[in-house]
Short mmCIF file of C-alpha atoms in Angstrom, two decimals:
data_model
loop_
_atom_site.label_atom_id
_atom_site.label_comp_id
_atom_site.label_asym_id
_atom_site.label_seq_id
_atom_site.Cartn_x
_atom_site.Cartn_y
_atom_site.Cartn_z
CA UNK A 22 -147.62 116.11 -48.11
CA UNK A 23 -148.96 114.70 -51.33
CA UNK A 24 -146.93 112.04 -53.13
CA UNK A 25 -147.62 110.87 -56.68
CA UNK A 26 -145.77 108.01 -58.35
CA UNK A 27 -145.09 107.35 -62.01
CA UNK A 28 -142.68 105.31 -64.11
CA UNK A 29 -140.19 107.56 -65.84
CA UNK A 30 -138.68 106.28 -69.08
CA UNK A 31 -136.75 109.50 -69.78
CA UNK A 32 -134.54 109.40 -66.69
CA UNK A 33 -133.60 105.75 -66.36
CA UNK A 34 -131.20 103.77 -64.21
CA UNK A 35 -129.07 101.26 -66.18
CA UNK A 36 -131.11 101.65 -69.35
CA UNK A 37 -134.37 100.56 -67.74
CA UNK A 38 -136.66 103.01 -66.03
CA UNK A 39 -137.08 104.69 -62.68
CA UNK A 40 -139.90 105.33 -60.25
CA UNK A 41 -140.57 109.04 -60.01
CA UNK A 42 -141.95 110.26 -56.69
CA UNK A 43 -143.48 113.74 -57.08
CA UNK A 44 -143.88 115.62 -53.81
CA UNK A 45 -146.08 118.60 -53.02
CA UNK A 46 -145.70 119.93 -49.48
CA UNK A 47 -148.01 122.79 -48.55
CA UNK A 48 -146.61 125.84 -46.80
CA UNK A 49 -147.05 126.16 -43.07
CA UNK A 50 -146.99 128.94 -40.48
CA UNK A 51 -145.86 126.69 -37.61
CA UNK A 52 -142.58 127.34 -35.84
CA UNK A 53 -140.87 124.07 -36.75
CA UNK A 54 -142.05 123.93 -40.39
CA UNK A 55 -138.64 124.79 -41.88
CA UNK A 56 -137.53 121.14 -41.38
CA UNK A 57 -139.86 118.25 -42.17
CA UNK A 58 -139.14 114.55 -42.04
CA UNK A 59 -141.08 112.10 -44.23
CA UNK A 60 -141.14 108.28 -44.16
CA UNK A 61 -141.91 106.66 -47.53
CA UNK A 62 -142.17 102.84 -47.46
CA UNK A 63 -141.04 101.24 -50.72
CA UNK A 64 -140.99 97.46 -50.24
CA UNK A 65 -142.03 94.97 -47.56
CA UNK A 66 -140.04 91.82 -46.88
CA UNK A 67 -139.27 89.22 -44.21
CA UNK A 68 -135.88 89.02 -42.49
CA UNK A 69 -134.55 85.99 -40.62
CA UNK A 70 -133.07 86.52 -37.17
CA UNK A 71 -129.30 86.23 -36.82
CA UNK A 72 -128.61 86.99 -40.51
CA UNK A 73 -126.80 90.10 -41.71
CA UNK A 74 -128.37 91.96 -44.63
CA UNK A 75 -127.25 94.82 -46.84
CA UNK A 76 -129.91 97.13 -48.28
CA UNK A 77 -128.88 99.33 -51.20
CA UNK A 78 -130.89 102.13 -52.80
CA UNK A 79 -130.03 103.95 -56.02
CA UNK A 80 -131.75 107.33 -56.31
CA UNK A 81 -131.55 110.73 -57.95
CA UNK A 82 -132.48 114.02 -56.30
CA UNK A 83 -133.39 117.23 -58.10
CA UNK A 84 -130.62 119.77 -58.76
CA UNK A 85 -129.50 121.75 -55.70
CA UNK A 86 -131.76 124.68 -54.93
CA UNK A 87 -131.15 127.63 -52.64
CA UNK A 88 -134.69 127.41 -51.27
CA UNK A 89 -134.92 123.63 -50.61
CA UNK A 90 -132.35 121.12 -49.31
CA UNK A 91 -133.02 117.37 -49.28
CA UNK A 92 -131.42 114.66 -47.16
CA UNK A 93 -132.22 111.10 -48.22
CA UNK A 94 -131.77 108.16 -45.86
CA UNK A 95 -132.55 104.46 -46.09
CA UNK A 96 -134.24 102.69 -43.18
CA UNK A 97 -136.47 99.80 -42.13
CA UNK A 98 -139.45 99.64 -39.80
CA UNK A 99 -141.03 96.53 -38.35
CA UNK A 100 -144.49 95.53 -39.58
CA UNK A 101 -144.92 92.80 -36.97
CA UNK A 102 -147.55 93.37 -34.26
CA UNK A 103 -144.94 92.31 -31.68
CA UNK A 104 -142.15 94.87 -31.32
CA UNK A 105 -138.82 93.51 -32.53
CA UNK A 106 -135.42 95.15 -32.61
CA UNK A 107 -133.91 95.99 -35.95
CA UNK A 108 -130.22 96.86 -35.81
CA UNK A 109 -129.32 99.30 -38.58
CA UNK A 110 -125.81 100.61 -39.18
CA UNK A 111 -124.57 102.69 -42.06
CA UNK A 112 -121.76 101.36 -44.21
CA UNK A 113 -118.49 103.25 -44.68
CA UNK A 114 -119.39 104.01 -48.28
CA UNK A 115 -122.88 105.19 -47.32
CA UNK A 116 -123.45 107.80 -50.05
CA UNK A 117 -121.60 107.11 -53.31
CA UNK A 118 -122.05 109.43 -56.30
CA UNK A 119 -122.61 107.65 -59.61
CA UNK A 120 -122.69 108.91 -63.18
CA UNK A 121 -125.70 110.84 -64.45
CA UNK A 122 -126.49 112.39 -61.07
CA UNK A 123 -127.45 109.07 -59.45
CA UNK A 124 -126.43 108.22 -55.88
CA UNK A 125 -126.24 104.89 -54.08
CA UNK A 126 -126.95 104.52 -50.39
CA UNK A 127 -126.31 101.35 -48.36
CA UNK A 128 -127.08 100.19 -44.83
CA UNK A 129 -126.35 97.03 -42.85
CA UNK A 130 -129.40 95.43 -41.21
CA UNK A 131 -129.70 92.65 -38.63
CA UNK A 132 -132.52 91.12 -36.61
CA UNK A 133 -130.90 89.84 -33.38
CA UNK A 134 -130.83 86.06 -32.88
CA UNK A 135 -133.58 84.68 -30.66
CA UNK A 136 -136.34 86.64 -32.39
CA UNK A 137 -138.82 85.19 -34.86
CA UNK A 138 -138.88 85.99 -38.58
CA UNK A 139 -139.62 89.70 -38.83
CA UNK A 140 -141.75 91.43 -41.46
CA UNK A 141 -140.31 94.86 -42.24
CA UNK A 142 -140.94 97.79 -44.54
CA UNK A 143 -137.87 99.09 -46.32
CA UNK A 144 -138.12 102.71 -47.38
CA UNK A 145 -136.64 106.15 -47.45
CA UNK A 146 -136.50 108.78 -44.77
CA UNK A 147 -136.59 112.15 -46.44
CA UNK A 148 -135.47 115.28 -44.60
CA UNK A 149 -136.69 118.49 -46.26
CA UNK A 150 -135.28 121.85 -45.18
CA UNK A 151 -136.57 125.14 -46.56
CA UNK A 152 -135.71 128.73 -45.72
CA UNK A 153 -139.27 129.98 -46.17
CA UNK A 154 -141.70 127.39 -44.76
CA UNK A 155 -144.74 129.47 -45.72
CA UNK A 156 -144.15 128.67 -49.42
CA UNK A 157 -145.26 125.32 -50.82
CA UNK A 158 -142.55 122.92 -52.02
CA UNK A 159 -142.64 120.83 -55.19
CA UNK A 160 -139.87 118.39 -56.16
CA UNK A 161 -139.28 114.98 -57.76
CA UNK A 162 -137.19 112.11 -56.47
CA UNK A 163 -136.24 109.25 -58.80
CA UNK A 164 -135.72 105.71 -57.48
CA UNK A 165 -133.57 103.52 -59.71
CA UNK A 166 -133.32 100.32 -57.68
CA UNK A 167 -133.71 98.87 -54.21
CA UNK A 168 -131.98 95.60 -53.29
CA UNK A 169 -131.76 93.69 -50.00
CA UNK A 170 -129.46 90.69 -49.79
CA UNK A 171 -127.71 88.60 -47.14
CA UNK A 172 -124.03 88.89 -46.49
CA UNK A 173 -121.84 85.85 -46.05
CA UNK A 174 -121.08 84.92 -42.45
CA UNK A 175 -117.77 86.31 -41.20
CA UNK A 176 -116.72 83.03 -39.58
CA UNK A 177 -116.84 81.10 -42.88
CA UNK A 178 -113.58 80.79 -44.72
CA UNK A 179 -113.68 79.61 -48.26
CA UNK A 180 -110.32 78.22 -49.26
CA UNK A 181 -109.89 77.53 -52.95
CA UNK A 182 -108.91 73.94 -53.68
CA UNK A 183 -107.09 73.61 -56.99
CA UNK A 184 -107.95 70.57 -59.09
CA UNK A 185 -106.37 69.08 -62.15
CA UNK A 186 -109.24 68.32 -64.50
CA UNK A 187 -107.17 66.52 -67.12
#
């Protein structure tokens, strides 16, 4: 598949802009061509072992089409030469519809304790299903934002301590 990127000022997330990924997938005669899975890395980062992270993606897919169905997922792959485990779990509110046709997708990520700092690529896994795989497919996917942040440890309890200032 061919992927072109461009900033899109017309279809913006939170008044800014979005990254438009334009896909062109050539038709194929193979038996399993009706479903194709694509990995598109977006950002590389380093994760510390033992910490919990939440990765959130805001995106917009093209309008539903009878000929093409898209399934967008968020994932991470290790970039380290030494294989390290990445534990990925989806959150309860995995796909949340937002205004303007935007959708947010969140996952929970953890590098098990005992490993070293892990370099990872955070990106989208795109499942493309078409009824007629012999026809080429063209569509755009807009990316509004991608954020990865640590969660607070579950064993920490913050108790407010009231103070009289004057």
